[in-house]
Short mmCIF file of C-alpha atoms in Angstrom, two decimals:
data_model
loop_
_atom_site.label_atom_id
_atom_site.label_comp_id
_atom_site.label_asym_id
_atom_site.label_seq_id
_atom_site.Cartn_x
_atom_site.Cartn_y
_atom_site.Cartn_z
CA MET T 293 119.30 115.17 80.49
CA ASN T 294 119.60 112.19 78.40
CA PHE T 295 119.43 108.77 80.46
CA ILE T 296 122.33 107.84 78.40
CA ASP T 297 124.21 110.94 78.94
CA ASP T 298 124.06 110.46 82.63
CA PRO T 299 127.13 108.12 83.23
CA GLN T 300 125.85 107.47 87.27
CA LYS T 301 122.13 106.18 85.78
CA SER T 302 124.28 104.06 82.95
CA LYS T 303 126.23 102.42 85.22
CA LYS T 304 123.29 101.64 87.67
CA MET T 305 121.22 100.49 84.57
CA SER T 306 124.19 98.38 83.34
CA ILE T 307 124.74 96.68 86.92
CA TRP T 308 120.86 96.29 87.22
CA LEU T 309 120.80 94.60 83.53
CA ILE T 310 123.88 92.08 84.50
CA ARG T 311 122.19 90.97 88.06
CA ILE T 312 118.88 90.04 86.27
CA VAL T 313 120.88 88.15 83.65
CA VAL T 314 123.30 86.18 85.75
CA ILE T 315 119.63 85.29 87.74
CA CYS T 316 118.22 83.99 84.80
CA LEU T 317 121.05 82.07 83.57
CA VAL T 318 121.70 80.89 86.88
CA ILE T 319 117.64 79.84 87.01
CA TYR T 320 117.75 78.29 83.34
CA LEU T 321 120.47 76.14 84.33
CA ALA T 322 118.94 74.88 87.67
CA LEU T 323 115.83 73.80 85.94
CA ARG T 324 118.10 72.71 83.08
CA TYR T 325 120.01 70.34 85.25
CA LEU T 326 117.37 69.98 88.23
CA ASN T 327 118.36 65.92 89.01
CA MET T 328 122.44 66.80 89.06
CA VAL T 329 121.28 69.81 91.42
CA GLY T 330 119.33 67.45 93.42
CA THR T 331 122.25 65.25 93.83
CA ALA T 332 124.50 67.36 94.69
CA VAL T 333 122.06 69.36 97.45
CA SER T 334 121.08 65.79 99.16
CA PHE T 335 125.26 65.03 98.64
CA LEU T 336 126.01 67.84 100.66
CA ALA T 337 123.13 67.70 103.11
CA ASN T 338 124.37 64.66 103.82
CA LEU T 339 128.00 65.52 104.29
CA LEU T 340 127.17 68.53 106.65
CA GLU T 341 124.71 66.58 108.85
CA PRO T 342 126.08 66.00 111.98
CA LEU T 343 126.88 70.41 111.84
CA ILE T 344 123.16 70.88 110.87
CA ILE T 345 122.33 69.05 113.63
CA GLY T 346 124.38 70.62 115.81
CA CYS T 347 123.27 74.17 114.75
CA ILE T 348 119.78 73.04 115.62
CA LEU T 349 120.80 71.86 118.93
CA ALA T 350 122.15 74.77 119.83
CA LEU T 351 119.00 77.15 118.72
CA VAL T 352 117.14 74.43 120.95
CA LEU T 353 119.72 74.45 123.81
CA ASN T 354 120.32 78.78 123.71
CA VAL T 355 116.29 79.13 124.65
CA PRO T 356 116.73 77.64 128.42
CA MET T 357 120.43 78.87 128.57
CA ARG T 358 120.12 82.15 128.24
CA PRO T 359 118.05 82.85 130.97
CA ILE T 360 119.54 79.97 133.34
CA GLU T 361 123.24 82.01 132.75
CA LYS T 362 121.55 85.15 133.87
CA LYS T 363 120.35 83.35 137.06
CA LEU T 364 124.00 81.70 137.59
CA PHE T 365 126.31 84.28 139.92
CA PRO T 366 124.41 87.47 138.76
CA ASP T 367 126.42 89.87 141.48
CA THR T 368 129.92 87.90 141.40
CA TYR T 369 132.93 89.82 140.39
CA ARG T 370 135.51 86.54 140.50
CA PRO T 371 137.11 85.70 137.31
CA GLY T 372 136.57 82.03 138.24
CA LEU T 373 133.02 82.30 138.61
CA GLN T 374 132.44 84.25 135.78
CA ARG T 375 134.44 81.54 133.36
CA LEU T 376 132.47 79.14 135.02
CA ARG T 377 128.79 80.80 134.32
CA ARG T 378 128.81 79.73 130.73
CA PRO T 379 129.85 75.88 130.97
CA LEU T 380 127.45 75.52 133.75
CA ALA T 381 124.53 77.03 132.17
CA ILE T 382 125.16 74.91 129.21
CA LEU T 383 125.59 71.85 131.42
CA ILE T 384 122.10 72.55 132.86
CA SER T 385 120.52 73.34 129.82
CA ILE T 386 121.73 69.92 128.14
CA LEU T 387 120.72 68.04 131.57
CA ALA T 388 117.57 69.45 131.43
CA VAL T 389 116.46 68.89 128.19
CA THR T 390 118.15 65.11 128.26
CA GLY T 391 116.07 64.74 131.91
CA LEU T 392 112.88 65.63 130.52
CA PHE T 393 113.14 63.43 128.03
CA ILE T 394 114.46 60.20 129.70
CA PHE T 395 111.48 60.98 132.42
CA VAL T 396 108.99 60.46 129.59
CA VAL T 397 110.72 57.50 128.01
CA CYS T 398 110.84 55.77 131.16
CA LEU T 399 107.13 57.17 132.07
CA ILE T 400 106.15 55.97 128.81
CA VAL T 401 107.96 52.56 127.32
CA PRO T 402 107.48 50.18 129.61
CA GLU T 403 103.67 50.54 130.07
CA LEU T 404 103.68 50.98 126.14
CA ILE T 405 105.70 47.27 125.91
CA ARG T 406 103.59 45.92 128.49
CA SER T 407 100.19 47.04 126.41
CA LEU T 408 101.29 45.63 123.25
CA TYR T 409 102.49 42.40 124.78
CA VAL T 410 98.90 42.07 126.03
CA ILE T 411 97.20 43.00 122.74
CA GLY T 412 99.84 40.67 120.91
CA GLU T 413 98.77 37.94 123.39
CA GLY T 414 95.37 38.65 122.34
CA LEU T 415 95.96 38.49 118.70
CA VAL T 416 97.75 34.85 119.13
CA GLN T 417 94.82 33.64 120.76
CA LEU T 418 92.38 35.03 117.99
CA ALA T 419 94.69 33.30 115.62
CA ASN T 420 94.75 30.30 117.66
CA GLY T 421 91.16 30.12 118.06
CA LEU T 422 90.94 30.54 114.26
CA ALA T 423 93.73 27.60 113.85
CA GLU T 424 91.10 25.55 115.62
CA TRP T 425 87.90 26.84 113.67
CA GLY T 426 89.83 26.00 110.40
CA ASP T 427 90.43 22.34 111.73
CA GLU T 428 86.71 21.73 112.38
CA THR T 429 84.89 23.48 109.61
CA ALA T 430 85.80 22.99 105.91
CA LEU T 431 86.47 26.43 104.22
CA SER T 432 84.51 25.76 101.36
CA ASP T 433 81.46 25.42 104.04
CA THR T 434 82.11 29.11 104.69
CA MET T 435 80.96 32.26 103.60
CA LEU T 436 84.77 33.44 102.86
CA GLY T 437 84.94 30.17 101.10
CA SER T 438 81.75 30.64 99.07
CA ILE T 439 83.35 34.24 98.15
CA LEU T 440 86.64 32.62 97.33
CA GLU T 441 85.48 30.19 94.61
CA THR T 442 83.00 32.69 93.48
CA LEU T 443 86.11 34.78 92.65
CA GLY T 444 87.87 31.68 91.63
CA LEU T 445 90.53 31.92 94.04
CA ASP T 446 92.50 28.68 95.86
CA PHE T 447 92.60 29.16 99.39
CA SER T 448 95.63 26.63 99.54
CA SER T 449 97.42 28.20 96.51
CA LEU T 450 97.13 31.17 98.37
CA GLN T 451 98.79 29.84 101.12
CA HIS T 452 101.77 28.41 99.44
CA LYS T 453 102.40 31.54 97.64
CA VAL T 454 102.73 33.11 100.93
CA ALA T 455 104.68 30.81 102.52
CA GLU T 456 107.27 30.80 99.30
CA LEU T 457 107.16 34.44 99.33
CA VAL T 458 108.35 34.43 103.24
CA THR T 459 110.60 31.86 102.67
CA THR T 460 112.32 34.18 99.79
CA SER T 461 112.48 37.09 100.90
CA GLY T 462 114.05 36.10 104.09
CA PRO T 463 117.81 37.41 102.78
CA GLU T 464 116.09 40.80 101.97
CA LEU T 465 114.53 40.92 105.33
CA MET T 466 118.28 40.53 106.96
CA THR T 467 119.77 42.70 104.17
CA SER T 468 117.05 45.58 105.56
CA LEU T 469 117.43 44.68 109.04
CA ALA T 470 121.09 45.16 108.51
CA ASP T 471 120.61 48.59 106.66
CA MET T 472 117.85 49.64 109.32
CA ILE T 473 121.14 49.15 112.16
CA SER T 474 123.55 50.76 109.95
CA ASN T 475 121.05 53.98 109.58
CA ILE T 476 120.39 54.07 113.29
CA GLY T 477 124.04 53.95 114.40
CA SER T 478 125.20 56.50 111.47
CA ALA T 479 122.27 58.50 113.34
CA ILE T 480 123.44 58.20 116.84
CA PHE T 481 127.32 59.07 115.75
CA ASN T 482 125.81 62.18 113.69
CA PHE T 483 123.93 63.27 116.88
CA VAL T 484 126.55 62.89 119.17
CA VAL T 485 128.87 64.94 116.71
CA GLY T 486 126.11 67.32 116.58
CA LEU T 487 125.82 67.48 120.53
CA VAL T 488 129.37 68.43 120.46
CA PHE T 489 129.31 70.95 117.72
CA SER T 490 126.20 72.54 119.54
CA ILE T 491 128.50 72.76 122.76
CA TYR T 492 131.09 74.45 120.79
CA ILE T 493 128.99 77.09 119.32
CA LEU T 494 127.06 77.81 122.31
CA TYR T 495 130.19 78.04 124.59
CA SER T 496 131.86 80.91 121.98
CA LYS T 497 128.70 81.85 120.42
CA GLU T 498 129.41 85.58 120.82
CA HIS T 499 133.18 85.25 119.75
CA LEU T 500 131.47 83.61 116.42
CA LYS T 501 129.02 86.19 115.96
CA LYS T 502 131.48 88.89 115.69
CA GLN T 503 133.51 86.62 113.05
CA ALA T 504 130.55 85.81 111.33
CA LYS T 505 129.80 89.96 110.99
CA ARG T 506 133.38 90.44 110.15
CA LEU T 507 133.21 87.94 107.14
CA ILE T 508 130.16 89.26 105.88
CA HIS T 509 131.31 93.13 105.94
CA ALA T 510 134.49 92.07 104.29
CA TRP T 511 133.02 89.81 101.22
CA ILE T 512 129.68 91.10 100.59
CA PRO T 513 128.55 94.68 99.53
CA SER T 514 128.02 96.99 102.43
CA ARG T 515 123.98 97.27 101.91
CA ALA T 516 123.65 93.51 101.36
CA ALA T 517 125.90 92.62 104.09
CA ASP T 518 123.63 94.65 106.59
CA VAL T 519 120.65 92.96 105.11
CA THR T 520 122.16 89.69 105.58
CA ILE T 521 122.99 90.46 109.46
CA HIS T 522 119.61 91.97 109.77
CA VAL T 523 117.62 88.44 108.45
CA ALA T 524 119.99 86.44 111.18
CA ASP T 525 119.26 88.74 113.81
CA VAL T 526 115.24 88.53 112.93
CA ALA T 527 115.45 84.35 112.34
CA SER T 528 117.16 84.15 115.74
CA SER T 529 115.01 86.16 117.68
CA THR T 530 111.94 84.33 115.72
CA PHE T 531 113.37 81.17 116.51
CA ARG T 532 113.86 81.60 120.02
CA SER T 533 110.03 83.23 120.59
CA PHE T 534 108.71 80.02 118.64
CA VAL T 535 110.75 77.44 120.86
CA ALA T 536 109.18 79.38 124.02
CA GLY T 537 105.43 79.85 122.65
CA GLN T 538 105.95 75.88 121.60
CA THR T 539 106.66 75.05 125.16
CA ILE T 540 103.90 76.48 126.57
CA GLU T 541 101.43 75.29 124.04
CA ALA T 542 103.07 71.97 124.55
CA LEU T 543 102.38 72.17 128.70
CA ILE T 544 98.72 73.69 127.98
CA LEU T 545 97.65 70.52 125.89
CA GLY T 546 99.35 68.33 127.81
CA THR T 547 97.55 69.52 130.79
CA MET T 548 94.36 69.63 128.97
CA CYS T 549 94.55 66.29 127.95
CA MET T 550 95.37 64.70 131.51
CA VAL T 551 91.90 66.52 133.25
CA GLY T 552 90.22 65.65 130.04
CA MET T 553 91.18 61.50 130.78
CA MET T 554 90.48 61.67 134.05
CA ILE T 555 87.16 63.49 133.69
CA LEU T 556 86.13 60.87 131.36
CA ARG T 557 87.74 58.11 133.56
CA ILE T 558 90.34 56.80 130.84
CA PRO T 559 93.21 55.01 132.14
CA TYR T 560 96.67 56.29 131.65
CA ALA T 561 95.47 59.76 132.43
CA SER T 562 99.01 61.51 133.67
CA MET T 563 101.41 59.01 131.25
CA ILE T 564 99.19 60.13 128.04
CA GLY T 565 98.92 63.72 129.26
CA ALA T 566 102.81 63.63 129.28
CA LEU T 567 103.20 62.23 125.99
CA VAL T 568 100.85 64.31 124.44
CA GLY T 569 102.47 67.54 125.63
CA VAL T 570 106.21 66.15 124.66
CA THR T 571 104.91 65.13 121.19
CA ALA T 572 103.18 68.55 120.93
CA LEU T 573 106.35 69.75 120.20
CA ILE T 574 105.85 69.12 117.01
CA PRO T 575 103.77 71.72 115.25
CA ILE T 576 99.76 70.65 115.19
CA PHE T 577 100.52 67.20 114.25
CA GLY T 578 102.56 66.31 117.09
CA ALA T 579 99.55 65.32 119.49
CA LEU T 580 98.51 62.75 116.74
CA ILE T 581 101.51 60.84 117.45
CA GLY T 582 100.76 61.00 121.00
CA ALA T 583 96.93 60.01 120.21
CA LEU T 584 98.36 56.76 118.57
CA ILE T 585 100.45 55.70 120.90
CA GLY T 586 98.06 56.32 123.90
CA ALA T 587 95.29 54.69 122.13
CA VAL T 588 97.65 51.38 122.11
CA MET T 589 98.28 51.62 125.83
CA ILE T 590 94.57 51.93 126.30
CA LEU T 591 93.67 49.28 123.97
CA SER T 592 95.15 46.32 126.19
CA VAL T 593 92.73 47.65 129.34
CA ASP T 594 89.84 48.83 127.44
CA PRO T 595 88.67 49.02 124.05
CA PHE T 596 85.73 51.40 124.46
CA LYS T 597 87.75 53.60 126.71
CA ALA T 598 90.33 53.44 123.96
CA MET T 599 87.83 54.60 121.00
CA VAL T 600 86.43 57.27 123.26
CA PHE T 601 90.19 58.63 124.17
CA VAL T 602 90.47 58.80 120.47
CA ILE T 603 87.24 60.95 120.13
CA PHE T 604 88.38 63.31 123.01
CA LEU T 605 91.82 64.05 122.09
CA LEU T 606 90.70 64.64 117.52
CA ILE T 607 88.24 67.03 119.69
CA LEU T 608 91.11 68.33 121.56
CA GLN T 609 93.51 68.77 118.61
CA GLN T 610 90.76 70.35 116.69
CA VAL T 611 90.50 73.30 119.54
CA GLU T 612 94.28 73.42 119.94
CA GLY T 613 95.13 73.34 116.33
CA ASN T 614 92.50 76.07 115.50
CA VAL T 615 92.32 78.18 118.79
CA ILE T 616 95.38 77.66 121.13
CA TYR T 617 98.24 77.35 119.08
CA PRO T 618 97.85 80.42 116.74
CA LYS T 619 96.95 82.59 119.75
CA VAL T 620 99.83 81.31 121.42
CA VAL T 621 102.48 80.41 119.29
CA GLY T 622 101.23 83.44 116.52
CA SER T 623 101.52 86.24 119.06
CA LYS T 624 104.71 84.91 120.51
CA ILE T 625 106.49 85.01 116.93
CA GLY T 626 103.90 87.74 115.37
CA LEU T 627 102.43 85.44 112.92
CA PRO T 628 98.44 86.11 112.14
CA GLY T 629 96.84 82.16 113.04
CA MET T 630 96.04 81.62 109.34
CA TRP T 631 99.30 81.85 108.60
CA VAL T 632 100.75 79.54 111.25
CA LEU T 633 98.19 76.81 109.74
CA ALA T 634 99.05 77.98 106.35
CA ALA T 635 103.36 77.43 107.39
CA VAL T 636 102.77 74.15 108.85
CA THR T 637 101.01 72.83 105.54
CA ILE T 638 103.29 73.56 103.52
CA GLY T 639 106.59 72.96 105.61
CA GLY T 640 105.19 69.55 106.36
CA GLY T 641 104.46 68.88 102.63
CA LEU T 642 108.13 70.42 101.93
CA GLY T 643 110.27 68.67 104.83
CA GLY T 644 108.19 65.92 106.47
CA VAL T 645 108.57 66.10 110.62
CA LEU T 646 111.38 68.84 110.27
CA GLY T 647 109.31 70.87 108.01
CA LEU T 648 106.57 70.72 110.68
CA PHE T 649 108.93 72.03 113.20
CA LEU T 650 110.71 74.61 110.84
CA GLY T 651 107.95 75.79 108.76
CA VAL T 652 106.26 78.13 111.34
CA PRO T 653 109.40 79.95 112.52
CA ALA T 654 110.68 80.29 108.86
CA PHE T 655 107.71 81.53 107.60
CA SER T 656 107.44 83.92 110.60
CA VAL T 657 110.57 85.13 109.35
CA LEU T 658 109.26 85.83 106.02
CA TYR T 659 106.51 87.28 106.97
CA THR T 660 108.25 89.63 109.20
CA LEU T 661 110.77 90.62 106.37
CA ILE T 662 107.94 91.38 103.95
CA ASN T 663 106.41 93.56 106.80
CA GLU T 664 109.43 95.41 106.72
CA ALA T 665 110.28 95.66 102.89
CA THR T 666 106.67 97.18 102.22
CA ASP T 667 106.60 99.30 105.27
CA LEU T 668 109.71 101.02 103.85
CA ARG T 669 108.33 100.97 100.11
CA VAL T 670 105.55 102.60 101.41
CA ARG T 671 107.44 105.54 103.38
CA GLU T 672 109.37 106.04 100.15
CA GLN T 673 106.53 106.33 98.38
CA GLU T 674 105.12 108.86 100.22
CA ARG T 675 108.45 110.67 100.78
CA GLU T 676 108.02 110.63 96.77
CA LYS T 677 104.83 112.23 96.65
CA GLU T 678 105.54 114.93 99.26
CA LYS T 679 108.32 115.51 96.94
CA GLU T 680 105.81 115.93 93.65
CA ARG T 681 103.16 118.04 95.66
CA ASP T 682 106.19 120.26 96.64
CA THR T 683 107.38 120.51 93.21
CA GLU T 684 103.87 121.43 91.91
CA ALA T 685 103.18 124.27 94.77
CA ASP T 686 106.52 125.60 93.68
CA GLY T 687 105.66 125.63 89.89
CA ASP T 688 102.40 127.29 90.93
CA GLU T 689 103.64 130.00 92.95
CA THR T 690 106.18 131.03 89.64
#
């Protein structure tokens, strides 16, 4: 039978061609008006920022909430206690996460402020010493003065220009400070709204899931709807496993850091170990943030120990990034270690800190879906080969 004479095949071919043309047209328009698309996406992201934060918080809080809810009144048949189970689980999850954050802040921030104060006092004393030395010694008689003269630079004019720059940039600094305060207020408002939104999501997550499935099946073709729901299920389970694995990995790294600092007799071992553990929730590079803050704290006590701490944590970070993290987190989400490192690198390059955190679960979802599609494709090819062999066998028999 001719292909054109087969109405079913002609219809499928026409639909396929239309889809290809539409996709190509959309890609062309997106590339042609890339600036407009970027502006629209940025505007939409800013508009929906509280809701996006709420969804992320709901995903994070859902990880501890699930086991907590199962442990609350497991054998009760009282309607009142059953209705109370979900709100109590949400409240306990929020208090647990908030309590952990407050504990680390109260443990670290006062000592960090004291360390910065000590370092600041040292810098002031150094500046005073340099000023006294400058009053007693002519700059032209020093090596620095001779270098400046060789380069044709006038130190007095440089001082005047710096003072003038500071004076003229005062209003700009005030404007920047006002903008920073406004951004902080906006971030706090978005976080509060997002938290309230996440509570609504967690409280009625089963109902929202049913509504989402109903909308998807109503407005999307059946096959595409099944694929969409399957992708959402894979993403949800992967993110839960990722958060659990990331928490285990952070506990391991924080404990190893604390034990290593105790062995090396580095001060603030328990504080910095807790800090490194919390910052390690950011994949791979989070411990470097803890290293920077910890080094500042140790620097006020013993600069040599601060250098030893940085070297120790850099070595520990290599072990964590190349051995512990791929094994612990990768095994939880089913992603090989090589692809974990690739996901962190690409995610951080595309989305900064948020990309560092979400790159691994997003890459894991993609990896799982590609594996499933590949397995399905291989099975289809094997069935086609079996049909061809059966057809050839029937032909030989005839």
